[in-house]
PDB file of C-alpha atoms in Angstrom:
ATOM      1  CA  UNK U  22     -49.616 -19.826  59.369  1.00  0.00           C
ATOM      2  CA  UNK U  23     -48.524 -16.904  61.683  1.00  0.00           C
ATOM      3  CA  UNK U  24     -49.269 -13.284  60.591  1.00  0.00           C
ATOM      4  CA  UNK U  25     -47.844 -11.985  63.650  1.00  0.00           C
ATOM      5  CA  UNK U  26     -46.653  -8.724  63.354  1.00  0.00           C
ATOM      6  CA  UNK U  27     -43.986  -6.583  65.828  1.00  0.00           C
ATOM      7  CA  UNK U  28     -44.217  -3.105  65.710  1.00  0.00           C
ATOM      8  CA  UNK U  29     -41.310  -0.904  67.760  1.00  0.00           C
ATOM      9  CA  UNK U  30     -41.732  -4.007  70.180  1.00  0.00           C
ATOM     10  CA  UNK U  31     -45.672  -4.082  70.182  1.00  0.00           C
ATOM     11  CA  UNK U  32     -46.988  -7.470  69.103  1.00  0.00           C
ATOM     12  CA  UNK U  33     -49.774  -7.620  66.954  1.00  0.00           C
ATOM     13  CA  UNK U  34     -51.357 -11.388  65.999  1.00  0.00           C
ATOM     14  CA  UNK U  35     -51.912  -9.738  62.465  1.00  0.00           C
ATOM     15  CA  UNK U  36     -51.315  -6.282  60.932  1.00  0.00           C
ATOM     16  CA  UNK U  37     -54.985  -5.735  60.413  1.00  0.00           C
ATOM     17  CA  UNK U  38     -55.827  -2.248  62.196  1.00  0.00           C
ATOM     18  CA  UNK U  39     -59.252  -0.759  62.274  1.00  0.00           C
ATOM     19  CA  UNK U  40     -58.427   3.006  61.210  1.00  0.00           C
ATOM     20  CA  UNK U  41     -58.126   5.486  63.717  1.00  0.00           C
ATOM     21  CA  UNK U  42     -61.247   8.080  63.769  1.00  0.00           C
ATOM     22  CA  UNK U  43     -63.765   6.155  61.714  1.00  0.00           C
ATOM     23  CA  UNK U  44     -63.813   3.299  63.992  1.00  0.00           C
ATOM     24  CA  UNK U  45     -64.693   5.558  66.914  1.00  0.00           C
ATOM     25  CA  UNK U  46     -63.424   3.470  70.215  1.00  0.00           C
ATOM     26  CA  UNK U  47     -64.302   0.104  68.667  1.00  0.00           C
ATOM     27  CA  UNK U  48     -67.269  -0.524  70.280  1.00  0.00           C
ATOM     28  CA  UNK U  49     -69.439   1.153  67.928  1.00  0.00           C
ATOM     29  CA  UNK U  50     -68.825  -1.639  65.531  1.00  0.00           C
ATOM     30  CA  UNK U  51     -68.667  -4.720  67.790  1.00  0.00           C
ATOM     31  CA  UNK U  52     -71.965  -5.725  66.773  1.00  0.00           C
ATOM     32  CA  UNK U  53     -70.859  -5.522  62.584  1.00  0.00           C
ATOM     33  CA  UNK U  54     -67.563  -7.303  62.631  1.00  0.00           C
ATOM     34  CA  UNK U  55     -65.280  -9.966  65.069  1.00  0.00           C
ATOM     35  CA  UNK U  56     -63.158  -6.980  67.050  1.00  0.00           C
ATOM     36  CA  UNK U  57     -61.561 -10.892  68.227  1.00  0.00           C
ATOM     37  CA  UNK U  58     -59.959 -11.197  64.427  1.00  0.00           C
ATOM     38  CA  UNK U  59     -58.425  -7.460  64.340  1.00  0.00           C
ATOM     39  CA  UNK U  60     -54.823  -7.357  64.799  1.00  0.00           C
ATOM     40  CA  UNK U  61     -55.310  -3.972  66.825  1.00  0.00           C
ATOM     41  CA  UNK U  62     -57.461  -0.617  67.240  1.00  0.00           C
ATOM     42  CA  UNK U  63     -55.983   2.422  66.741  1.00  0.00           C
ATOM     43  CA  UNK U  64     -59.068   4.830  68.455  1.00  0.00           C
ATOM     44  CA  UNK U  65     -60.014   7.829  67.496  1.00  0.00           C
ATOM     45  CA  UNK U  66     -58.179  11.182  69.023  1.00  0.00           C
ATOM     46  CA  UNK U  67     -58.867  12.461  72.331  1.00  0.00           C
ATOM     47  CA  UNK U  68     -57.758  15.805  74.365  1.00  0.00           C
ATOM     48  CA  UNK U  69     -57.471  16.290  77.666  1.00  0.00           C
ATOM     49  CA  UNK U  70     -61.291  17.913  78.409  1.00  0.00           C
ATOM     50  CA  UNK U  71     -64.092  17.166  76.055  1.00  0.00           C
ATOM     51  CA  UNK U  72     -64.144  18.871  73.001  1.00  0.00           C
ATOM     52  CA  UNK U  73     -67.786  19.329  71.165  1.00  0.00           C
ATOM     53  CA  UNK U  74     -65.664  19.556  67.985  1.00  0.00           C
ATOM     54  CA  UNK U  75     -66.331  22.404  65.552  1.00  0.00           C
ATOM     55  CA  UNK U  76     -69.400  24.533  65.308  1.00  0.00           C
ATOM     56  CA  UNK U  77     -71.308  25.758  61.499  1.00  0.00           C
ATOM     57  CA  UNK U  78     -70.916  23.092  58.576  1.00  0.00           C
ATOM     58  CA  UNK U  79     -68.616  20.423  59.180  1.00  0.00           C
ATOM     59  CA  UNK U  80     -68.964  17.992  56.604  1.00  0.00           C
ATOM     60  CA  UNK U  81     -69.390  19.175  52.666  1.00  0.00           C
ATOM     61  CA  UNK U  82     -69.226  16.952  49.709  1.00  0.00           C
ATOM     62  CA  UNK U  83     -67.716  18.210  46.559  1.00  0.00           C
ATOM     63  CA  UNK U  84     -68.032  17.185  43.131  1.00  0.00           C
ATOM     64  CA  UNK U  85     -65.090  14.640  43.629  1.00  0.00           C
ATOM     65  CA  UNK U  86     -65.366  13.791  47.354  1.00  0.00           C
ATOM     66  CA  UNK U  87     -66.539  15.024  51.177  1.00  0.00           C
ATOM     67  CA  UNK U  88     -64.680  17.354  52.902  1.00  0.00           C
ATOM     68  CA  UNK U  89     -64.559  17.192  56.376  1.00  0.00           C
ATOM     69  CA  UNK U  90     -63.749  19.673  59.544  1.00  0.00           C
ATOM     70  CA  UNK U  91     -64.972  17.810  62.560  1.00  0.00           C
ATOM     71  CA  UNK U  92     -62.313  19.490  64.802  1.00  0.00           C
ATOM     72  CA  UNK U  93     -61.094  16.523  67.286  1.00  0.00           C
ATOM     73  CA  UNK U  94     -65.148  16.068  68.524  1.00  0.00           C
ATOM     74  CA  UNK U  95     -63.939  13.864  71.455  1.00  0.00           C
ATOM     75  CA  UNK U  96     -65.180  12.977  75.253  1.00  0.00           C
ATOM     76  CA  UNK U  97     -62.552  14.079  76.920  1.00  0.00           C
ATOM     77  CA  UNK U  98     -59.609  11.150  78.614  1.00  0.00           C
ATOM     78  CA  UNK U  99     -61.391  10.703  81.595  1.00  0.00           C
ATOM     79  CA  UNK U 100     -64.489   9.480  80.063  1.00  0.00           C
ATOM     80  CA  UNK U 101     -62.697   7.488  77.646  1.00  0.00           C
ATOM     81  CA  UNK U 102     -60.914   6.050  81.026  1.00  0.00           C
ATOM     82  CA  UNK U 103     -63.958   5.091  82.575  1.00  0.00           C
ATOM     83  CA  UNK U 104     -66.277   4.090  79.746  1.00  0.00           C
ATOM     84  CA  UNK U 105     -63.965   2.714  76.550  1.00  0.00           C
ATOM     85  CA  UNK U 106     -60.980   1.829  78.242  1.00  0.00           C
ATOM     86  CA  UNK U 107     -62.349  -1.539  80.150  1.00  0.00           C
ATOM     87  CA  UNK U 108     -63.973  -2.735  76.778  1.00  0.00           C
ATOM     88  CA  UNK U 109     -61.220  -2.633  75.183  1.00  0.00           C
ATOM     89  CA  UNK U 110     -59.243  -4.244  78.132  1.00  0.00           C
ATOM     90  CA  UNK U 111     -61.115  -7.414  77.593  1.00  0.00           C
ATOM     91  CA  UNK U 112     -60.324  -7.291  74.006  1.00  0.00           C
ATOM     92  CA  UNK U 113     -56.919  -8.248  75.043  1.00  0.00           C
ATOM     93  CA  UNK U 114     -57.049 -10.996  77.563  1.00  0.00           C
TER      94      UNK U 114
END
């Protein structure tokens, strides 16, 4: 049984997509779980230049949850690029 998925002309072989953010780059959890058996990775946000994210408290849990204000804490495109970018290169082939 297929579970081939096409999104605006992307192909996916199944519409299981690790959540953008808390699954970094992907290879932060290649050692937990089959990266092989996702249907995709949707990484987490980048900016041009790398951004140390926000500064004081950035995570605060509540009576009825965390709040979070990380602020985009990212390595910049270029390092993504040279470092992420070829990992996840062979996740595709």
């Amino acid at each position: 049984m297929s579970l081939k998925v096409n999104v605006c002309g992307v192909e996916f072989k199944n519409p299981i997509i690790a959540a953008s953010g808390t699954f970094g780059f992907g290879k932060e959890f290649a050692d937990y779980i089959d990266l092989d058996k996702l249907g995709g990775i949707s990484s987490k946000g980048l900016t041009l230049h790398k951004n140390l994210g926000n500064k004081g408290i950035r995570i605060y849990e509540t009576a009825s949850g965390i709040m979070n204000s990380i602020g985009l804490q990212n390595p910049g495109i270029e390092y993504f690029i040279k470092e992420e970018l070829p990992f996840l290169e062979k996740k595709t082939q």
